[in-house]
JSON list of C-alpha atoms in Angstrom, two decimals:
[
{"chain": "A", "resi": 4, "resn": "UNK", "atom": "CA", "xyz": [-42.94, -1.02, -53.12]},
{"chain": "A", "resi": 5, "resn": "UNK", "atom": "CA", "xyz": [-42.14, 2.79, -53.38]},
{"chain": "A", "resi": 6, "resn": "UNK", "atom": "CA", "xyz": [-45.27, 3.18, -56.05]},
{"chain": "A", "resi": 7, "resn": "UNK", "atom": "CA", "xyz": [-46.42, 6.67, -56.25]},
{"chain": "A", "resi": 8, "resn": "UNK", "atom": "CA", "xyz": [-50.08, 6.47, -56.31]},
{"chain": "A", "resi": 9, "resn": "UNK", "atom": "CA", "xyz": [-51.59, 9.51, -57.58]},
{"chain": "A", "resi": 10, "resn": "UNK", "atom": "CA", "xyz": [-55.05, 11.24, -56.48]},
{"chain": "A", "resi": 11, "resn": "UNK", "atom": "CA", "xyz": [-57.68, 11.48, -57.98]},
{"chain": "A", "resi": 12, "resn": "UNK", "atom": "CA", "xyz": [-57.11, 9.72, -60.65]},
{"chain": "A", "resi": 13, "resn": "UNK", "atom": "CA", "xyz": [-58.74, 12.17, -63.14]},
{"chain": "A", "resi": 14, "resn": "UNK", "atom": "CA", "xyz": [-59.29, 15.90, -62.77]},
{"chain": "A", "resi": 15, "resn": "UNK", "atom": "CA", "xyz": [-61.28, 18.14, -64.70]},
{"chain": "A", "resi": 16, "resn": "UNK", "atom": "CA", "xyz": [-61.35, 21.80, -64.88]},
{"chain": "A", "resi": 17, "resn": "UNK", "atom": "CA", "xyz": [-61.99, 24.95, -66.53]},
{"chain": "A", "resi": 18, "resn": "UNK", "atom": "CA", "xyz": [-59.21, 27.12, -68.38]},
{"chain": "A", "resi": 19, "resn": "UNK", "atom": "CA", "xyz": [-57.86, 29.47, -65.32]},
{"chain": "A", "resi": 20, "resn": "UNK", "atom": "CA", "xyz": [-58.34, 27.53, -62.28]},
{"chain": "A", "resi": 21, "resn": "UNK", "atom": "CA", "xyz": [-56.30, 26.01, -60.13]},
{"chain": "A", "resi": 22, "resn": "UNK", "atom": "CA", "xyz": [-55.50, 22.04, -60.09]},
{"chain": "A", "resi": 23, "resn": "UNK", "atom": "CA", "xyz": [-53.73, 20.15, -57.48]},
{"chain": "A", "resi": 24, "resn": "UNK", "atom": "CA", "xyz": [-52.77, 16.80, -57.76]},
{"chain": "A", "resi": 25, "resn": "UNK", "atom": "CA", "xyz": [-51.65, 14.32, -55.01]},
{"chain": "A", "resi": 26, "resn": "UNK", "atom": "CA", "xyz": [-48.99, 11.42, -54.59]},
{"chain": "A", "resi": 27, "resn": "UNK", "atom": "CA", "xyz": [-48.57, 8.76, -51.79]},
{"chain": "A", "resi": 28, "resn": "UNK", "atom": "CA", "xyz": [-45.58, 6.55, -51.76]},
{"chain": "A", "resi": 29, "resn": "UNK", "atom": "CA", "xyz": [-44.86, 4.06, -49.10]},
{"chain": "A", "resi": 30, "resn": "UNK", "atom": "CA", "xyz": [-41.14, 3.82, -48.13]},
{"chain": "A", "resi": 31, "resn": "UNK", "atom": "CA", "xyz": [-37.80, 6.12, -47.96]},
{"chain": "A", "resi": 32, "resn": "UNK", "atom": "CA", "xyz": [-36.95, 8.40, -50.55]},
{"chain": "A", "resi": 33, "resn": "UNK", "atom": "CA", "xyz": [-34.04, 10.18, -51.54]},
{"chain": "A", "resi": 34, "resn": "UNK", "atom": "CA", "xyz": [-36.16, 12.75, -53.91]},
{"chain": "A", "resi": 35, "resn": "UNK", "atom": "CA", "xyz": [-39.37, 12.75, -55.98]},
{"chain": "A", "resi": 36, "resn": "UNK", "atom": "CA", "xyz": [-39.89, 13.49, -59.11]},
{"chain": "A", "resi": 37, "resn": "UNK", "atom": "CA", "xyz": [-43.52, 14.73, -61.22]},
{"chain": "A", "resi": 38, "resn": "UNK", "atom": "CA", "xyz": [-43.32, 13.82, -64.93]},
{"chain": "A", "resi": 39, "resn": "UNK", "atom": "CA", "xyz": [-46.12, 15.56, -67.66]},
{"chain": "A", "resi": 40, "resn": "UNK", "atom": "CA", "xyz": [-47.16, 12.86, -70.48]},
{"chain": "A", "resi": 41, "resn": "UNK", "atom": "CA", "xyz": [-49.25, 14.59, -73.46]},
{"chain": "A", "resi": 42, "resn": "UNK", "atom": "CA", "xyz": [-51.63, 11.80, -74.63]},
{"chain": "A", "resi": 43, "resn": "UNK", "atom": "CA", "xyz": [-49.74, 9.58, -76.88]},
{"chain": "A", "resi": 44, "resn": "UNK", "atom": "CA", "xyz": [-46.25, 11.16, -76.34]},
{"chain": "A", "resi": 45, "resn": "UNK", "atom": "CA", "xyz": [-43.16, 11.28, -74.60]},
{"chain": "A", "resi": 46, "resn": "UNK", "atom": "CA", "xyz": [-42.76, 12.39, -71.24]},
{"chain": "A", "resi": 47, "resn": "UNK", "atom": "CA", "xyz": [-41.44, 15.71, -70.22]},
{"chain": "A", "resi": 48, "resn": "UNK", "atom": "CA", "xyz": [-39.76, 16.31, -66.60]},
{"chain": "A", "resi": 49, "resn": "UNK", "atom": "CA", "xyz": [-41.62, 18.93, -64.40]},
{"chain": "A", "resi": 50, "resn": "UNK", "atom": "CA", "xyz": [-39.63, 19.10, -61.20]},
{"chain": "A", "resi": 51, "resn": "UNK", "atom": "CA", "xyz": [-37.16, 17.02, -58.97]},
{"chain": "A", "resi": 52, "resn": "UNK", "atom": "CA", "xyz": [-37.84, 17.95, -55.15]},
{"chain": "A", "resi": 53, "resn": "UNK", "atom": "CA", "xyz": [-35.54, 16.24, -52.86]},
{"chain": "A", "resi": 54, "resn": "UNK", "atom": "CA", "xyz": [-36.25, 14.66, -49.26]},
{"chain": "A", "resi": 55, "resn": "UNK", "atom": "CA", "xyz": [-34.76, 17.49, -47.13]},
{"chain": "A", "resi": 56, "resn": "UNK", "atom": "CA", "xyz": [-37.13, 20.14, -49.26]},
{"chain": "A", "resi": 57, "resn": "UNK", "atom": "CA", "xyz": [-40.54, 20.88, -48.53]},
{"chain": "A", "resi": 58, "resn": "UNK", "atom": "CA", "xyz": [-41.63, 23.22, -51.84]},
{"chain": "A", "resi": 59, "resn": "UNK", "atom": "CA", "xyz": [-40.31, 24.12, -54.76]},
{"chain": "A", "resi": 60, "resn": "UNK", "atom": "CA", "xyz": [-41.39, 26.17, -57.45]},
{"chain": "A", "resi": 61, "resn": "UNK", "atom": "CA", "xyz": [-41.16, 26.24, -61.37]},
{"chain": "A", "resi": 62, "resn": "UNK", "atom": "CA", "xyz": [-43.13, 29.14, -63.23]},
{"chain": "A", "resi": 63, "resn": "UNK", "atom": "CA", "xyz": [-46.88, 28.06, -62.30]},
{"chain": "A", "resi": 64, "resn": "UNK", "atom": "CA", "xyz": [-46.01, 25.01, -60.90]},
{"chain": "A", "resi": 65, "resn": "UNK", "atom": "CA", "xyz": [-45.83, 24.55, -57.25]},
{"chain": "A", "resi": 66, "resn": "UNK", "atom": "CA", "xyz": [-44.47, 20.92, -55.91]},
{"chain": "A", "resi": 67, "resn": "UNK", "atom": "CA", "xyz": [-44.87, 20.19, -51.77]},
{"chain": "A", "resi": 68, "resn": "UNK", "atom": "CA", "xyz": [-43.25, 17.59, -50.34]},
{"chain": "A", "resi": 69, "resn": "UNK", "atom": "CA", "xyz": [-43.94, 16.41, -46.76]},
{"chain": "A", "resi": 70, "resn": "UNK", "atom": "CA", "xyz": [-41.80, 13.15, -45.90]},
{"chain": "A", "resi": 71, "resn": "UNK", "atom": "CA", "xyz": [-43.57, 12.41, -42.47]},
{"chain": "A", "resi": 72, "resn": "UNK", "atom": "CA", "xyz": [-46.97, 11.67, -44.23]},
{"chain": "A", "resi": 73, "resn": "UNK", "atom": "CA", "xyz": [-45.08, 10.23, -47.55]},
{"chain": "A", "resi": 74, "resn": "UNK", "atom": "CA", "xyz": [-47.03, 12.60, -49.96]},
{"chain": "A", "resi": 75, "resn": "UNK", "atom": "CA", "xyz": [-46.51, 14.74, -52.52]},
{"chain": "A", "resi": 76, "resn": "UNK", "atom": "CA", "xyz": [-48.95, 17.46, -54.09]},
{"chain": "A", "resi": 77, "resn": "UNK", "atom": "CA", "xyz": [-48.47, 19.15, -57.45]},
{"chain": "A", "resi": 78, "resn": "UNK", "atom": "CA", "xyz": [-50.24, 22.75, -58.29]},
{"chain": "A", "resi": 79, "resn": "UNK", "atom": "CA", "xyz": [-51.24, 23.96, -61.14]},
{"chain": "A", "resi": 80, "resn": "UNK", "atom": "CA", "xyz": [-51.92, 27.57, -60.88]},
{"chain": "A", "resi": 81, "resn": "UNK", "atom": "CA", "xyz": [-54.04, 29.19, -63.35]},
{"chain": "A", "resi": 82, "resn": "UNK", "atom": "CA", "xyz": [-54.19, 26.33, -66.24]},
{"chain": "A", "resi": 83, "resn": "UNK", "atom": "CA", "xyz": [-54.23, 26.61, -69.78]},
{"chain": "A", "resi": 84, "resn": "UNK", "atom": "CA", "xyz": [-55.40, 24.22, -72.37]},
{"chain": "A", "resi": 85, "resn": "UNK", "atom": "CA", "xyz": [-52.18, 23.09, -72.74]},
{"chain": "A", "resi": 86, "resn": "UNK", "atom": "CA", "xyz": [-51.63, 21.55, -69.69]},
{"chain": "A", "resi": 87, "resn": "UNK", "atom": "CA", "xyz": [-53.83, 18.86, -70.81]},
{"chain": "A", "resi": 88, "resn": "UNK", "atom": "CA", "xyz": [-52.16, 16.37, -69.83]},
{"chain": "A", "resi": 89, "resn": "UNK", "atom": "CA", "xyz": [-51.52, 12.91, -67.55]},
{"chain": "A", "resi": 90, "resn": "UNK", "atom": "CA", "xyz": [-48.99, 13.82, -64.72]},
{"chain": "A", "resi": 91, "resn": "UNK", "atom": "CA", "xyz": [-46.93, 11.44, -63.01]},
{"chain": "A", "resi": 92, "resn": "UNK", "atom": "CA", "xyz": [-45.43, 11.32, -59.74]},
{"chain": "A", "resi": 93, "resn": "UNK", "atom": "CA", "xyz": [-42.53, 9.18, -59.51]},
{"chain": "A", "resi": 94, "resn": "UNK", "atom": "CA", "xyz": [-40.28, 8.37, -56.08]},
{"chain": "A", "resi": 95, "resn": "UNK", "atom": "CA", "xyz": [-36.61, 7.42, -56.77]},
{"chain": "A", "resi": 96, "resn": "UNK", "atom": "CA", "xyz": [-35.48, 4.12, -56.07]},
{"chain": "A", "resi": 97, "resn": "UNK", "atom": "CA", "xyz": [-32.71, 2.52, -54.87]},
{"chain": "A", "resi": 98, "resn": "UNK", "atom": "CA", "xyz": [-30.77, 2.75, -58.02]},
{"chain": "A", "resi": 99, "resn": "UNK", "atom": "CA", "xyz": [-32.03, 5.69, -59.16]},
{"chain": "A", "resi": 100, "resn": "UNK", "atom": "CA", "xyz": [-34.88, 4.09, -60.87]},
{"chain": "A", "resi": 101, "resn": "UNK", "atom": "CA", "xyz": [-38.30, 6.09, -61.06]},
{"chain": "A", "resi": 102, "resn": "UNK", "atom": "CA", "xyz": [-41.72, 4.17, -59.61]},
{"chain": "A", "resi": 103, "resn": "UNK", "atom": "CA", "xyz": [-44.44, 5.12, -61.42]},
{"chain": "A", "resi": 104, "resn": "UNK", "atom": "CA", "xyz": [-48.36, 5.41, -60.44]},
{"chain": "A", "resi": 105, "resn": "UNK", "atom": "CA", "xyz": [-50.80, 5.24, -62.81]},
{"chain": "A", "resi": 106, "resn": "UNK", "atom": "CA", "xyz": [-50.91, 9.15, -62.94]},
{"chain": "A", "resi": 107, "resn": "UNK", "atom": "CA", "xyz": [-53.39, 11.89, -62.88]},
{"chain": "A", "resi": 108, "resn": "UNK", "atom": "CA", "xyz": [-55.27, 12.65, -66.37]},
{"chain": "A", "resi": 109, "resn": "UNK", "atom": "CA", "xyz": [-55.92, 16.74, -65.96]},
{"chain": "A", "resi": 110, "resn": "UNK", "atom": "CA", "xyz": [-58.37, 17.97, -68.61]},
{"chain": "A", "resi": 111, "resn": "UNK", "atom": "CA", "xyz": [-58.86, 21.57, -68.91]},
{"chain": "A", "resi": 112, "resn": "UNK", "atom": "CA", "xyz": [-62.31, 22.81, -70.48]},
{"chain": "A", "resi": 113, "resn": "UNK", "atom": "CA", "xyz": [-61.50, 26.16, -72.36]},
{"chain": "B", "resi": 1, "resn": "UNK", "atom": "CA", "xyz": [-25.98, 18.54, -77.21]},
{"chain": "B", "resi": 2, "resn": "UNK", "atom": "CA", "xyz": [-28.92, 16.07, -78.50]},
{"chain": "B", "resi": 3, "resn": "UNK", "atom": "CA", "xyz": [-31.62, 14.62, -75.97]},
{"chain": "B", "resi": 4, "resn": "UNK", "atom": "CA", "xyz": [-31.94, 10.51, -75.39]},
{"chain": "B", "resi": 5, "resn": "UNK", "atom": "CA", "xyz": [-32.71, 9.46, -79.10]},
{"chain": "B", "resi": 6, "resn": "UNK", "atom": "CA", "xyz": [-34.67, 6.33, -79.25]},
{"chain": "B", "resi": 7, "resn": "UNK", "atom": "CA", "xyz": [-35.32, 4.16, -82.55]},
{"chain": "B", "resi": 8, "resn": "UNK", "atom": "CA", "xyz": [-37.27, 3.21, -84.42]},
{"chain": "B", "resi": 9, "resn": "UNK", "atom": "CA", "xyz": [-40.59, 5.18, -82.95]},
{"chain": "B", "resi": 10, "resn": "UNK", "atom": "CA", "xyz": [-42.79, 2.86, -84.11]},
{"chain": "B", "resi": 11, "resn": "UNK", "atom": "CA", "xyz": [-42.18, -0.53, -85.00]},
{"chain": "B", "resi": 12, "resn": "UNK", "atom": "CA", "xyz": [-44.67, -3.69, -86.23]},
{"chain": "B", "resi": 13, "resn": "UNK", "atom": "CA", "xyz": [-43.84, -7.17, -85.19]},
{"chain": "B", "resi": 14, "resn": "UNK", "atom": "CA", "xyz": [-45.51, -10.05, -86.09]},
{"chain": "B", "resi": 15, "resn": "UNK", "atom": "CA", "xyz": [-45.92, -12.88, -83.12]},
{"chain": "B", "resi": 16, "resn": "UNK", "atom": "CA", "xyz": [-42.78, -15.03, -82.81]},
{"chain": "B", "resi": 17, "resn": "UNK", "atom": "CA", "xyz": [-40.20, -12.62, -84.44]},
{"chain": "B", "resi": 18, "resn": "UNK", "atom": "CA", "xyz": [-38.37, -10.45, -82.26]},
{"chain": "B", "resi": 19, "resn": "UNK", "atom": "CA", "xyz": [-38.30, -6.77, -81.63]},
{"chain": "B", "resi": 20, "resn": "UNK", "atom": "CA", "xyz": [-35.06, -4.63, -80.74]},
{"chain": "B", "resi": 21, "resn": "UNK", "atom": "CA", "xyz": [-35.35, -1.18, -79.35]},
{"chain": "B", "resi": 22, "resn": "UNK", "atom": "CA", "xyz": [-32.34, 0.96, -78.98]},
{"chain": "B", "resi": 23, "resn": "UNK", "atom": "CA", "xyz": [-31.73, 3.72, -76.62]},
{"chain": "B", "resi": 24, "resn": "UNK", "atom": "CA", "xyz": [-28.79, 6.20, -77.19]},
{"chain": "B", "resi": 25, "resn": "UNK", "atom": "CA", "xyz": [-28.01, 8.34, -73.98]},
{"chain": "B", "resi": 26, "resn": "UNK", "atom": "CA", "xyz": [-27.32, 11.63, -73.68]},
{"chain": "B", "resi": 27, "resn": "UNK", "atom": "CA", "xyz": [-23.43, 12.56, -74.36]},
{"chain": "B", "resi": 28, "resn": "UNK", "atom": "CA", "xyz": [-21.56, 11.87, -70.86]},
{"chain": "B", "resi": 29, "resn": "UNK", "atom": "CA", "xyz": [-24.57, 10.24, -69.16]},
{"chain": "B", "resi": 30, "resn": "UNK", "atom": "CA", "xyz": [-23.63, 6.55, -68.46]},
{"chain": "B", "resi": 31, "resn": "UNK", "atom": "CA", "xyz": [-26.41, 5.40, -66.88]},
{"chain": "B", "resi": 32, "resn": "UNK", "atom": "CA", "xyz": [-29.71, 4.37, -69.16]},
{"chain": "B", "resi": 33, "resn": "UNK", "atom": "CA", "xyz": [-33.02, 2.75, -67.17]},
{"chain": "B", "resi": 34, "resn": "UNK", "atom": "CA", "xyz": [-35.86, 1.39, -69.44]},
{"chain": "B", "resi": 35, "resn": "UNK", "atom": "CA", "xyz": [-39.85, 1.78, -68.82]},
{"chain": "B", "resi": 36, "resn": "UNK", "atom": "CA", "xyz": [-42.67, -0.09, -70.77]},
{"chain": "B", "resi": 37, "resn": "UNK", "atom": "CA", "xyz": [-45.89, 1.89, -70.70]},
{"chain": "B", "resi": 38, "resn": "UNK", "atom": "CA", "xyz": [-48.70, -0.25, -71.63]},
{"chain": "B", "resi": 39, "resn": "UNK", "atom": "CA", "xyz": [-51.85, 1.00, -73.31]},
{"chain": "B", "resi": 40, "resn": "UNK", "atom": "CA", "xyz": [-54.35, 3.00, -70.48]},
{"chain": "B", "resi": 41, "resn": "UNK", "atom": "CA", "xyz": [-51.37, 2.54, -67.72]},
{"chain": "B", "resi": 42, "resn": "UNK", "atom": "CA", "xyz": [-48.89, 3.98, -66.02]},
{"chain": "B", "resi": 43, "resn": "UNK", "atom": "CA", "xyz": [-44.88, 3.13, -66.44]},
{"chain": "B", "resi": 44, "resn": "UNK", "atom": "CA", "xyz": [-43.26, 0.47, -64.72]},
{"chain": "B", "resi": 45, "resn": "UNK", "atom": "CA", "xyz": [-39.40, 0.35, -64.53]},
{"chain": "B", "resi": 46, "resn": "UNK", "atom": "CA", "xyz": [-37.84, -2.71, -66.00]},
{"chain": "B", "resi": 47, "resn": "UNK", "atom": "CA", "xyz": [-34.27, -2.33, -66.49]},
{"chain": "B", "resi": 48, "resn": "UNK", "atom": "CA", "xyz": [-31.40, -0.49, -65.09]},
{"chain": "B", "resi": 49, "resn": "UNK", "atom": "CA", "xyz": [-28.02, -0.61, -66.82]},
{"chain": "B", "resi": 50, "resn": "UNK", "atom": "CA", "xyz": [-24.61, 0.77, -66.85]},
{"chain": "B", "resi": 51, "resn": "UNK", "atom": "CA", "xyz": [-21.88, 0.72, -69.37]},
{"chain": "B", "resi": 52, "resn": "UNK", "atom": "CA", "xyz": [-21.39, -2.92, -69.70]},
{"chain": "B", "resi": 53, "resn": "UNK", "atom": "CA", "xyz": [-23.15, -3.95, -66.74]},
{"chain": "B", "resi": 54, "resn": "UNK", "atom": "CA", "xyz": [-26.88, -4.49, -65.72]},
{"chain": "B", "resi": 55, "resn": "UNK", "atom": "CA", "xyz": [-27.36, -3.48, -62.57]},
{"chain": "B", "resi": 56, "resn": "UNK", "atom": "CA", "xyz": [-30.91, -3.87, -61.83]},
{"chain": "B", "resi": 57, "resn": "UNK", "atom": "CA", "xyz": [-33.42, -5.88, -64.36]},
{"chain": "B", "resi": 58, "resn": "UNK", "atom": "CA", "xyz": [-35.75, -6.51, -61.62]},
{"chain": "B", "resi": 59, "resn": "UNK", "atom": "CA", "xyz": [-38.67, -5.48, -62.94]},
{"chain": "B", "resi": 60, "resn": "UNK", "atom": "CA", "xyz": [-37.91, -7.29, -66.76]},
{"chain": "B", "resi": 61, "resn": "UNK", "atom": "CA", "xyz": [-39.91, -10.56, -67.40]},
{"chain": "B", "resi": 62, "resn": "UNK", "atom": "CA", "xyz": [-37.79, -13.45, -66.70]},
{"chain": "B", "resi": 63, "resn": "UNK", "atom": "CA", "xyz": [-38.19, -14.84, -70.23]},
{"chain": "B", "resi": 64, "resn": "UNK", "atom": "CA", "xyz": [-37.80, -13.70, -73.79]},
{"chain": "B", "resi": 65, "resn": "UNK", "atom": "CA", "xyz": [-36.41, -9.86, -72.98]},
{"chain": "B", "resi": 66, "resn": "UNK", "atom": "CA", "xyz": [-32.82, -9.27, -72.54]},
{"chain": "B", "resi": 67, "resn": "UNK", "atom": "CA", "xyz": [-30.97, -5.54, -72.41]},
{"chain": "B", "resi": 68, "resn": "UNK", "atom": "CA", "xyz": [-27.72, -4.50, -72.94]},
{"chain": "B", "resi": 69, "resn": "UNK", "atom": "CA", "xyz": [-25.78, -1.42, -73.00]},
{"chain": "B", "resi": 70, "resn": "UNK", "atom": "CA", "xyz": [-22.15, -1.89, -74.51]},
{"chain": "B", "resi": 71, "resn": "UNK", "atom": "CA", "xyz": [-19.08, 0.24, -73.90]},
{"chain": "B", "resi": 72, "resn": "UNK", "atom": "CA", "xyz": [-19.78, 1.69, -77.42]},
{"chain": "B", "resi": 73, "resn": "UNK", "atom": "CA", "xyz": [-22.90, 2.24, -78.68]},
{"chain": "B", "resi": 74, "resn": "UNK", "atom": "CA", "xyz": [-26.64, 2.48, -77.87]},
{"chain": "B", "resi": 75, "resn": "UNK", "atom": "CA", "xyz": [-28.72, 0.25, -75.02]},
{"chain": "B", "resi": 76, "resn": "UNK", "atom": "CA", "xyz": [-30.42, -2.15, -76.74]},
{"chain": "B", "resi": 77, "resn": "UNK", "atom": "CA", "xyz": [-33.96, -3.58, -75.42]},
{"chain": "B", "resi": 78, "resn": "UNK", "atom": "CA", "xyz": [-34.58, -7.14, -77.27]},
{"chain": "B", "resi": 79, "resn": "UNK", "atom": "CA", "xyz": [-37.41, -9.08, -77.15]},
{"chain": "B", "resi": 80, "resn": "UNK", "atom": "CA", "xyz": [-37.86, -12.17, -78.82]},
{"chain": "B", "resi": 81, "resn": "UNK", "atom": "CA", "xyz": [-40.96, -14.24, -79.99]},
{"chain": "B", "resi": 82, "resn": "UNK", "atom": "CA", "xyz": [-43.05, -11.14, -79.38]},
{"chain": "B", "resi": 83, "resn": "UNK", "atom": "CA", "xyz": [-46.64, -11.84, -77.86]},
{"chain": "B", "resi": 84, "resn": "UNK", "atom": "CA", "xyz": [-49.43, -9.35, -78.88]},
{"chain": "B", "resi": 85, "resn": "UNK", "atom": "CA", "xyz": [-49.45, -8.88, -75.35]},
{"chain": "B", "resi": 86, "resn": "UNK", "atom": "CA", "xyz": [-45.79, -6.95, -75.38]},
{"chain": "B", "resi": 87, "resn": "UNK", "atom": "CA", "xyz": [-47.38, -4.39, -77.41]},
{"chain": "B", "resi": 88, "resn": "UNK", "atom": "CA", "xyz": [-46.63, -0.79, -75.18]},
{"chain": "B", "resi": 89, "resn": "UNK", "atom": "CA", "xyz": [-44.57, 2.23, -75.10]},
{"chain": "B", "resi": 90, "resn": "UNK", "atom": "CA", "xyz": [-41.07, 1.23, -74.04]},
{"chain": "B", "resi": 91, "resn": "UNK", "atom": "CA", "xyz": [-38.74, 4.58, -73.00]},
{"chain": "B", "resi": 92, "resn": "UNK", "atom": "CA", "xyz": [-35.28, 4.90, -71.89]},
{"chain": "B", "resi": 93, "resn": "UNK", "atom": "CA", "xyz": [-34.02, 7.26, -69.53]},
{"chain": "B", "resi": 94, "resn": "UNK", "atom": "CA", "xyz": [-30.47, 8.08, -69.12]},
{"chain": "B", "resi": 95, "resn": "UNK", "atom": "CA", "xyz": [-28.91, 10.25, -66.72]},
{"chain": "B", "resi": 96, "resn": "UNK", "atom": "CA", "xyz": [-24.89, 10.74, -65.88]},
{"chain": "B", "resi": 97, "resn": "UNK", "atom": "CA", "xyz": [-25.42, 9.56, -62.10]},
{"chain": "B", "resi": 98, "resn": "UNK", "atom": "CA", "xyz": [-28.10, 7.79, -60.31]},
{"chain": "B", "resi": 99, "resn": "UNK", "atom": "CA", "xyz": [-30.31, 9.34, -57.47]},
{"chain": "B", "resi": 100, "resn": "UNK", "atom": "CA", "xyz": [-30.62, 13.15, -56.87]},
{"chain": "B", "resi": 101, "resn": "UNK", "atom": "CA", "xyz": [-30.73, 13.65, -60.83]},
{"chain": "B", "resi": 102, "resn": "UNK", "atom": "CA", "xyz": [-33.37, 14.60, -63.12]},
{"chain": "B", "resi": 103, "resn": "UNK", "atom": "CA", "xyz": [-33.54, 11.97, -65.38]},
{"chain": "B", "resi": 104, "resn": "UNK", "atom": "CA", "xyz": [-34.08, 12.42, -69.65]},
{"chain": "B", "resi": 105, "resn": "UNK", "atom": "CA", "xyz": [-36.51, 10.74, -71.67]},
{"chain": "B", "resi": 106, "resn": "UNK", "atom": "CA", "xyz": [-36.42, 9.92, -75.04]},
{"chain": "B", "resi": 107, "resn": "UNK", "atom": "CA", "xyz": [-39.73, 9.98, -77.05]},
{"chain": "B", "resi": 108, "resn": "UNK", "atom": "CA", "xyz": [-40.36, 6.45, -76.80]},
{"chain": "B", "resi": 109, "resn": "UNK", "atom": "CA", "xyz": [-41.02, 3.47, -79.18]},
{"chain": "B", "resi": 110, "resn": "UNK", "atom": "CA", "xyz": [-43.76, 2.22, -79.72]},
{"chain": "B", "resi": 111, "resn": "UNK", "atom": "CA", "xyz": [-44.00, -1.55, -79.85]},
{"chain": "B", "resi": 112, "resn": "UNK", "atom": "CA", "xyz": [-47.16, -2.98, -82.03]},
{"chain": "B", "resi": 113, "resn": "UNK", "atom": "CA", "xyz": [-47.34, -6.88, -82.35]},
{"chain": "B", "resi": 114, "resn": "UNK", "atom": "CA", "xyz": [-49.63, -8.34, -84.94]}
]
């Protein structure tokens, strides 16, 4: 299956560092997307990088994409509380469907 | 322009009665793909449905859950004789094209069987 399988699976850090997250996925893809989940809520799209990109950018976020090793990474530059949070990394499918790992839970310690 | 709406957010079921979730798109996307979330996990697709027309429902059980999305109206996500096990998150994303697209969530229902 495409499964994005995220690394590690829990990350812990204090307010103003830096966290990265990673993403394997095992076949083809025509673009990847990372997803933000707040405990208990809906899900909130962070970026869409596509196969023929290798980085894109979004206000602190930094997404990487290298197709040859089928992984992803997702940076976090100087966190806040608020980005407490479970992160997803999701390839697209062959219908356009998202495959979801079991995400990243990112807990930032004021 | 609203985002996907989902209803009810939460909703109680008893075992053996049936539990309908319904998904309305955003205006002009015709595509709508359903995830169930359970408790501690990550989503897994289940369903993946165009106006009038399931496309994929690979990843649905094979019994007691059915989807639809009519020509007018919202995608509806039906499960009957709920098991506590079916309790979970269920979300619908729509977009207005597959692949290459970001797609929208709505908030999500939240399925509790008793």
């Amino acid at each position: 299956s495409q499964q994005g399988e995220e690394d590690p699976q829990a990350l812990s850090i204090q307010e103003g560092e830096n966290a990265t997250m990673n993403c394997s996925y095992k076949t083809s893809i025509n673009n990847l997307q990372w997803y933000r989940q707040n405990s208990g809520r809906g899900l909130v799209h962070l970026i869409l990088i596509r196969s023929n990109e290798r980085e894109k950018h979004s206000g602190r976020l930094r997404v990487t994409l290298d197709t040859s090793k089928k992984s992803s990474s997702l940076l976090i530059t100087a966190s806040r509380a608020a980005d407490t949070a479970s992160y997803f990394c999701a390839p697209v499918g062959g219908f356009g469907e998202l495959i979801w790992g079991a995400g990243t839970k990112l807990i930032i310690k004021p | 322009n609203a985002g996907v709406m989902q209803n009810p957010r939460h909703l109680v079921r008893r075992r053996g009665q049936e539990a309908r979730l319904r998904c309305s798109p955003m205006k002009g996307h015709s595509h709508v793909y359903w995830y169930r979330q359970l408790p501690e996990e990550g989503l897994k697709f289940m369903v993946y449905l165009q106006k009038e027309n399931i496309i994929d429902e690979s990843g649905m059980p094979k019994e007691r859950f059915s989807a639809e999305f009519p020509k007018e109206g919202p995608s509806i996500l039906r499960i009957q004789q709920v098991v506590r096990g079916d309790s979970a998150a269920y979300f619908c994303a729509s977009s207005y094209r597959e692949m290459n697209t970001e797609a929208f969530f709505g908030q999500g229902t939240r399925l509790t069987v008793v």
